[in-house]
Short mmCIF file of C-alpha atoms and ligand atoms in Angstrom, two decimals:
data_model
loop_
_atom_site.label_atom_id
_atom_site.label_comp_id
_atom_site.label_asym_id
_atom_site.label_seq_id
_atom_site.Cartn_x
_atom_site.Cartn_y
_atom_site.Cartn_z
CA UNK A 24 0.00 0.00 0.00
CA UNK A 25 1.37 3.43 -0.94
CA UNK A 26 1.15 6.79 0.88
CA UNK A 27 -1.43 8.16 -1.55
CA UNK A 28 -3.86 5.33 -0.86
CA UNK A 29 -3.29 5.54 2.90
CA UNK A 30 -4.02 9.24 2.78
CA UNK A 31 -7.32 8.49 1.11
CA UNK A 32 -8.28 5.81 3.64
CA UNK A 33 -7.12 7.73 6.69
CA UNK A 34 -10.48 9.36 7.59
CA UNK A 35 -12.25 6.01 7.58
CA UNK A 36 -9.31 4.39 9.34
CA UNK A 37 -9.75 6.86 12.21
CA UNK A 38 -13.42 5.96 12.51
CA UNK A 39 -12.66 2.24 12.28
CA UNK A 40 -14.88 2.15 9.21
CA UNK A 41 -12.61 -0.04 7.06
CA UNK A 42 -12.74 -3.79 6.74
CA UNK A 43 -10.53 -5.61 9.19
CA UNK A 44 -8.13 -6.44 6.41
CA UNK A 45 -7.81 -2.84 5.16
CA UNK A 46 -7.67 -1.50 8.70
CA UNK A 47 -4.66 -3.74 9.33
CA UNK A 48 -2.94 -2.82 6.07
CA UNK A 49 -3.20 0.90 6.74
CA UNK A 50 -1.89 0.40 10.26
CA UNK A 51 1.09 -1.58 8.97
CA UNK A 52 1.93 1.18 6.50
CA UNK A 53 1.64 3.97 9.08
CA UNK A 54 3.87 2.08 11.49
CA UNK A 55 6.57 1.84 8.89
CA UNK A 56 6.19 5.29 7.25
CA UNK A 57 7.34 8.41 9.04
CA UNK A 58 5.55 10.71 6.62
CA UNK A 59 2.15 9.03 7.12
CA UNK A 60 2.69 8.75 10.89
CA UNK A 61 3.11 12.51 11.06
CA UNK A 62 -0.07 13.13 9.08
CA UNK A 63 -1.98 10.58 11.11
CA UNK A 64 -1.04 12.08 14.48
CA UNK A 65 -1.63 15.65 13.41
CA UNK A 66 -5.05 14.72 12.04
CA UNK A 67 -5.94 12.83 15.20
CA UNK A 68 -4.84 15.68 17.45
CA UNK A 69 -6.68 18.29 15.38
CA UNK A 70 -9.88 16.30 15.55
CA UNK A 71 -9.39 15.88 19.29
CA UNK A 72 -9.58 19.67 19.53
CA UNK A 73 -13.13 19.44 18.19
CA UNK A 74 -14.76 19.24 21.58
CA UNK A 75 -16.40 21.61 24.01
CA UNK A 76 -13.68 23.75 25.48
CA UNK A 77 -13.60 26.02 28.47
CA UNK A 78 -12.67 28.65 25.90
CA UNK A 79 -12.91 32.23 27.04
CA UNK A 80 -13.46 32.80 30.73
CA UNK A 81 -15.97 35.21 32.23
CA UNK A 82 -14.92 38.78 31.59
CA UNK A 83 -14.72 41.36 34.34
CA UNK A 84 -16.42 44.68 33.52
CA UNK A 85 -18.07 43.17 30.46
CA UNK A 86 -21.36 44.88 31.20
CA UNK A 87 -19.67 48.20 31.92
CA UNK A 88 -17.90 48.10 28.58
CA UNK A 89 -21.09 47.14 26.80
CA UNK A 90 -22.96 49.99 28.47
CA UNK A 91 -20.23 52.43 27.45
CA UNK A 92 -20.53 51.28 23.87
CA UNK A 93 -24.31 51.68 23.91
CA UNK A 94 -24.07 55.15 25.40
CA UNK A 95 -21.50 56.23 22.84
CA UNK A 96 -23.68 54.95 20.06
CA UNK A 97 -26.75 56.70 21.46
CA UNK A 98 -24.80 59.94 21.70
CA UNK A 99 -23.62 59.87 18.13
CA UNK A 100 -27.11 58.92 16.98
CA UNK A 101 -28.63 61.76 18.98
CA UNK A 102 -26.16 64.30 17.70
CA UNK A 103 -27.00 63.28 14.15
CA UNK A 104 -30.73 63.46 14.84
CA UNK A 105 -30.40 66.78 16.63
CA UNK A 106 -28.66 68.26 13.62
CA UNK A 107 -31.46 67.07 11.37
CA UNK A 108 -34.27 68.17 13.64
CA UNK A 109 -32.63 71.22 15.19
CA UNK A 110 -34.29 74.61 14.74
CA UNK A 111 -31.25 75.65 12.75
CA UNK A 112 -32.12 73.32 9.94
CA UNK A 113 -35.85 72.83 10.29
CA UNK A 114 -36.87 76.48 10.80
CA UNK A 115 -35.29 77.86 7.62
CA UNK A 116 -36.77 74.97 5.67
CA UNK A 117 -40.25 75.73 7.03
CA UNK A 118 -39.83 79.46 6.38
CA UNK A 119 -38.56 78.93 2.89
CA UNK A 120 -41.30 76.49 1.99
CA UNK A 121 -44.00 78.78 3.34
CA UNK A 122 -42.61 81.65 1.25
CA UNK A 123 -42.56 79.47 -1.85
CA UNK A 124 -46.10 78.32 -1.06
CA UNK A 125 -47.30 81.91 -0.62
CA UNK A 126 -45.76 83.01 -3.92
CA UNK A 127 -47.20 80.02 -5.67
CA UNK A 128 -50.70 80.73 -4.32
CA UNK A 129 -50.27 84.34 -5.34
CA UNK A 130 -49.45 83.32 -8.91
CA UNK A 131 -52.42 80.96 -8.96
CA UNK A 132 -54.80 83.70 -7.82
CA UNK A 133 -53.23 86.22 -10.18
CA UNK A 134 -53.75 84.08 -13.22
CA UNK A 135 -57.37 83.18 -12.42
CA UNK A 136 -58.98 86.16 -10.67
CA UNK A 137 -60.84 88.32 -13.26
CA UNK A 138 -60.39 91.55 -11.25
CA UNK A 139 -56.67 91.47 -12.02
CA UNK A 140 -57.29 91.30 -15.77
CA UNK A 141 -58.89 94.80 -15.62
CA UNK A 142 -55.47 96.35 -16.21
CA UNK A 143 -55.57 95.09 -19.76
CA UNK A 144 -58.81 97.03 -20.36
CA UNK A 145 -56.77 100.13 -21.00
CA UNK A 146 -56.05 98.75 -24.42
CA UNK A 147 -59.56 97.39 -24.80
CA UNK A 148 -61.22 100.75 -24.12
CA UNK A 149 -61.65 102.41 -27.51
CA UNK A 150 -62.51 105.83 -26.01
CA UNK A 151 -59.09 106.40 -24.60
CA UNK A 152 -57.04 108.84 -26.59
CA UNK A 153 -53.68 107.33 -27.46
CA UNK A 154 -51.97 110.73 -27.10
CA UNK A 155 -53.35 111.15 -23.61
CA UNK A 156 -52.22 107.71 -22.76
CA UNK A 157 -48.77 108.55 -24.10
CA UNK A 158 -48.67 111.74 -22.05
CA UNK A 159 -49.73 109.84 -19.02
CA UNK A 160 -46.80 107.46 -19.38
CA UNK A 161 -44.32 109.83 -20.99
CA UNK A 162 -42.53 110.47 -17.71
CA UNK A 163 -41.15 107.04 -18.25
CA UNK A 164 -38.11 108.50 -19.96
CA UNK A 165 -34.60 107.13 -20.03
CA UNK A 166 -33.76 108.82 -16.78
CA UNK A 167 -36.30 106.79 -14.94
CA UNK A 168 -34.26 103.69 -15.35
CA UNK A 169 -30.97 105.41 -14.61
CA UNK A 170 -29.52 105.46 -11.15
CA UNK A 171 -29.54 108.66 -9.20
CA UNK A 172 -25.75 108.75 -9.30
CA UNK A 173 -25.84 108.74 -13.08
CA UNK A 174 -28.40 111.56 -13.12
CA UNK A 175 -26.22 113.67 -10.86
CA UNK A 176 -23.06 113.17 -12.84
CA UNK A 177 -24.87 113.91 -16.09
CA UNK A 178 -26.35 117.15 -14.76
CA UNK A 179 -22.90 118.10 -13.50
CA UNK A 180 -21.55 117.58 -16.99
CA UNK A 181 -24.26 119.89 -18.39
CA UNK A 182 -23.07 122.67 -16.20
CA UNK B 6 -35.35 35.34 38.64
CA UNK B 7 -37.92 33.74 36.36
CA UNK B 8 -36.73 34.02 32.75
CA UNK B 9 -40.06 35.27 31.44
CA UNK B 10 -40.20 38.05 34.01
CA UNK B 11 -36.57 38.87 33.31
CA UNK B 12 -37.26 39.29 29.59
CA UNK B 13 -40.34 41.40 30.27
CA UNK B 14 -38.27 43.66 32.48
CA UNK B 15 -35.61 44.03 29.81
CA UNK B 16 -38.33 44.84 27.29
CA UNK B 17 -39.45 47.67 29.57
CA UNK B 18 -35.80 48.85 29.57
CA UNK B 19 -35.10 47.87 33.16
CA UNK B 20 -31.36 48.38 33.39
CA UNK B 21 -30.78 46.08 36.34
CA UNK B 22 -32.53 43.24 34.58
CA UNK B 23 -30.44 43.81 31.47
CA UNK B 24 -27.24 43.81 33.50
CA UNK B 25 -28.27 40.54 35.17
CA UNK B 26 -28.99 39.04 31.75
CA UNK B 27 -25.68 40.20 30.24
CA UNK B 28 -23.67 38.93 33.18
CA UNK B 29 -25.41 35.58 33.04
CA UNK B 30 -24.95 34.97 29.31
CA UNK B 31 -21.92 36.96 28.14
CA UNK B 32 -19.48 34.07 28.54
CA UNK B 33 -21.67 31.81 26.45
CA UNK B 34 -22.17 34.41 23.71
CA UNK B 35 -18.48 35.31 23.73
CA UNK B 36 -17.50 31.68 23.22
CA UNK B 37 -19.93 31.09 20.35
CA UNK B 38 -18.57 34.15 18.57
CA UNK B 39 -14.99 33.13 19.28
CA UNK B 40 -15.55 29.61 17.99
CA UNK B 41 -16.76 31.02 14.69
CA UNK B 42 -14.45 34.02 14.44
CA UNK B 43 -11.38 32.48 16.08
CA UNK B 44 -10.25 35.91 17.23
CA UNK B 45 -10.75 37.25 20.75
CA UNK B 46 -11.02 40.95 19.93
CA UNK B 47 -13.54 40.33 17.17
CA UNK B 48 -15.48 37.99 19.45
CA UNK B 49 -15.62 40.68 22.16
CA UNK B 50 -16.86 43.23 19.66
CA UNK B 51 -19.46 41.00 18.01
CA UNK B 52 -20.73 39.60 21.31
CA UNK B 53 -21.48 43.16 22.38
CA UNK B 54 -23.39 43.66 19.15
CA UNK B 55 -25.43 40.57 20.05
CA UNK B 56 -26.50 42.09 23.38
CA UNK B 57 -27.26 45.46 21.79
CA UNK B 58 -29.43 43.68 19.25
CA UNK B 59 -31.20 41.80 22.05
CA UNK B 60 -31.77 45.00 24.00
CA UNK B 61 -33.22 46.73 20.94
CA UNK B 62 -35.39 43.88 19.69
CA UNK B 63 -36.43 41.95 22.79
CA UNK B 64 -40.08 42.70 22.02
CA UNK B 65 -39.80 40.56 18.91
CA UNK B 66 -38.77 37.52 20.94
CA UNK B 67 -41.90 35.41 20.87
CA UNK B 68 -40.88 33.00 23.60
CA UNK B 69 -41.50 30.00 21.37
CA UNK B 70 -37.93 28.83 21.75
CA UNK B 71 -35.56 28.93 24.66
CA UNK B 72 -33.75 32.20 25.20
CA UNK B 73 -30.43 30.40 24.70
CA UNK B 74 -31.56 29.21 21.26
CA UNK B 75 -32.33 32.80 20.36
CA UNK B 76 -28.95 33.92 21.71
CA UNK B 77 -27.18 31.24 19.70
CA UNK B 78 -29.03 32.25 16.54
CA UNK B 79 -28.21 35.94 16.86
CA UNK B 80 -24.60 35.15 17.78
CA UNK B 81 -24.15 32.88 14.77
CA UNK B 82 -25.74 35.41 12.41
CA UNK B 83 -23.73 38.34 13.71
CA UNK B 84 -20.50 36.37 13.53
CA UNK B 85 -21.18 35.20 9.99
CA UNK B 86 -22.01 38.75 8.91
CA UNK B 87 -18.75 39.90 10.43
CA UNK B 88 -16.80 37.24 8.55
CA UNK B 89 -18.49 38.35 5.34
CA UNK B 90 -17.63 42.01 5.86
CA UNK B 91 -14.09 41.01 6.76
CA UNK B 92 -13.81 39.18 3.47
CA UNK B 93 -14.89 42.36 1.71
CA UNK B 94 -12.30 44.32 3.68
CA UNK B 95 -9.65 41.84 2.62
CA UNK B 96 -10.67 42.40 -0.97
CA UNK B 97 -10.30 46.14 -0.56
CA UNK B 98 -6.95 45.83 1.20
CA UNK B 99 -5.95 43.65 -1.72
CA UNK B 100 -6.81 46.60 -3.92
CA UNK B 101 -4.66 48.75 -1.64
CA UNK B 102 -1.67 46.55 -2.38
CA UNK B 103 -2.35 46.85 -6.08
CA UNK B 104 -2.54 50.62 -5.78
CA UNK B 105 0.56 50.67 -3.63
CA UNK B 106 -0.94 52.52 -0.65
CA UNK B 107 -0.15 52.06 3.03
CA UNK B 108 -1.28 48.69 4.19
CA UNK B 109 -0.65 48.67 7.91
CA UNK B 110 -4.27 47.81 8.64
CA UNK B 111 -3.97 44.40 7.07
CA UNK B 112 -2.60 42.75 10.18
CA UNK B 113 -2.77 38.97 9.95
CA UNK B 114 -4.74 37.12 12.58
CA UNK B 115 -2.73 36.21 15.61
CA UNK B 116 -2.08 32.54 15.12
CA UNK B 117 1.48 32.39 16.39
CA UNK B 118 1.80 30.35 19.59
CA UNK B 119 2.05 32.28 22.83
CA UNK B 120 5.16 31.62 24.91
CA UNK B 121 4.88 28.53 27.06
CA UNK B 122 2.14 26.96 24.97
CA UNK B 123 2.59 23.74 23.12
CA UNK B 124 3.63 24.68 19.61
CA UNK B 125 2.27 21.49 18.10
CA UNK B 126 -1.18 21.93 19.62
CA UNK B 127 -1.26 25.52 18.43
CA UNK B 128 -0.32 24.38 14.95
CA UNK B 129 -3.11 21.82 14.99
CA UNK B 130 -5.57 24.40 16.29
CA UNK B 131 -4.64 26.68 13.44
CA UNK B 132 -5.05 23.87 10.92
CA UNK B 133 -8.45 22.99 12.37
CA UNK B 134 -9.76 26.54 12.15
CA UNK B 135 -8.40 27.00 8.64
CA UNK B 136 -10.11 23.79 7.58
CA UNK B 137 -13.39 24.70 9.32
CA UNK B 138 -13.41 28.05 7.58
CA UNK B 139 -12.98 26.33 4.23
CA UNK B 140 -16.12 24.25 4.76
CA UNK B 141 -19.45 25.38 3.35
CA UNK B 142 -20.94 27.82 5.88
CA UNK B 143 -23.77 25.56 7.04
CA UNK B 144 -21.46 22.61 7.61
CA UNK B 145 -19.10 24.85 9.54
CA UNK B 146 -21.87 26.14 11.80
CA UNK B 147 -23.37 22.70 12.43
CA UNK B 148 -19.96 21.25 13.29
CA UNK B 149 -19.01 24.20 15.47
CA UNK B 150 -22.26 24.06 17.44
CA UNK B 151 -22.10 20.29 17.76
CA UNK B 152 -18.47 19.93 18.70
CA UNK B 153 -17.31 23.13 20.36
CA UNK B 154 -20.61 23.98 22.00
CA UNK B 155 -21.67 20.40 22.62
CA UNK B 156 -25.21 21.03 21.40
CA UNK B 157 -27.52 18.22 20.37
CA UNK B 158 -28.80 17.84 16.80
CA UNK B 159 -32.22 18.96 17.99
CA UNK B 160 -30.83 22.16 19.50
CA UNK B 161 -28.81 22.87 16.37
CA UNK B 162 -31.90 22.28 14.23
CA UNK B 163 -33.75 24.94 16.24
CA UNK B 164 -30.91 27.43 16.00
CA UNK B 165 -30.36 26.94 12.27
CA UNK B 166 -34.07 26.60 11.57
CA UNK B 167 -33.65 23.34 9.64
CA UNK B 168 -34.72 19.76 10.33
CA UNK B 169 -32.81 17.36 12.58
CA UNK B 170 -32.14 15.13 9.56
CA UNK B 171 -30.56 18.03 7.70
CA UNK B 172 -28.35 18.73 10.71
CA UNK B 173 -27.18 15.11 10.63
CA UNK B 174 -26.37 15.34 6.94
CA UNK B 175 -24.49 18.61 7.40
CA UNK B 176 -22.43 17.20 10.25
CA UNK B 177 -21.56 13.97 8.47
CA UNK B 178 -20.56 15.70 5.25
CA UNK B 179 -18.75 18.38 7.20
CA UNK B 180 -16.69 15.89 9.17
CA UNK B 181 -15.71 13.98 6.04
CA UNK B 182 -14.69 17.16 4.22
CA UNK B 183 -12.90 18.44 7.30
CA UNK B 184 -10.69 15.35 7.48
CA UNK B 185 -9.77 15.62 3.81
CA UNK B 186 -8.90 19.29 4.26
CA UNK B 187 -6.80 18.54 7.34
CA UNK B 188 -4.90 15.77 5.58
CA UNK B 189 -4.20 18.12 2.68
CA UNK B 190 -2.99 20.74 5.13
CA UNK B 191 -0.59 18.40 6.93
CA UNK B 192 0.58 16.91 3.68
CA UNK B 193 1.69 20.34 2.53
CA UNK B 194 3.06 21.67 5.82
ZN1 ZN C 208 3.29 6.66 3.87
#
């Protein structure tokens, strides 16, 4: 029997699952082969470690450390929530949205309410003299849209 | 204290009851995590996550199974999730190597024997954990719970939410595969 075959039979050999004949043959090989002996003992010892172990002992201050961790987590969570729900963030958002809402309602009313369309009746009224209308609006000269500073400098230049 | 009353008290955020509970079960939870993670610091960290989860979700415990079954289940799930995220981290630190950045974070797990301990046993322990981690997840869990924790097939079935027969199959296949993996390991080392 060669090492390769022994290696294959080793798991069943450990469990005494082989026929008596094979069991004996594997044993004979292991006894005479250093290489297979090493594998056999290492395998056996590793499998022996597969059993309930005392493992890790009770830990002092385990609860205290856990509590610390929970408190830290709560703090960081709270600080995040407080940023989101703080007046600093929420108030401006409410103000801004109410302004937008107000403007939007204003536009809605403006486009639907007939009383606002009366301004366009100036054109519709045939009795209105176009010259009078021009005179009425003629003060809307170039200066009206100039800044006061510009007006002053220009009048200075005239002098 | 009666367990049912204890759980009710924890549900109503009674701190003393929670402390009693943690002190009673932390060693058990710590060992389950350590048997899966094979790393004390990680086990400490994840076991704490288990208790935080319990504290936050105790209302959802229906009392149909034993509290220890529930603890086992959460511990196993949290540990497996941690292993998964660690695998992802390894992938990213692999990318770090490729991109030639600092890689001090990629500290290998402490598997070197501590002074005074039997080197051969430590070597075998390392081989066992390497082999267990190479098994399919379910086989690994079933074997770990059966062997390290000494749980019965019925208890494992409850924790893993599978049938007792399935547990038997997982353990048998797992053991067979484990031996092959161990032989391969010793053959090459
Ligand atoms: Zn041989």
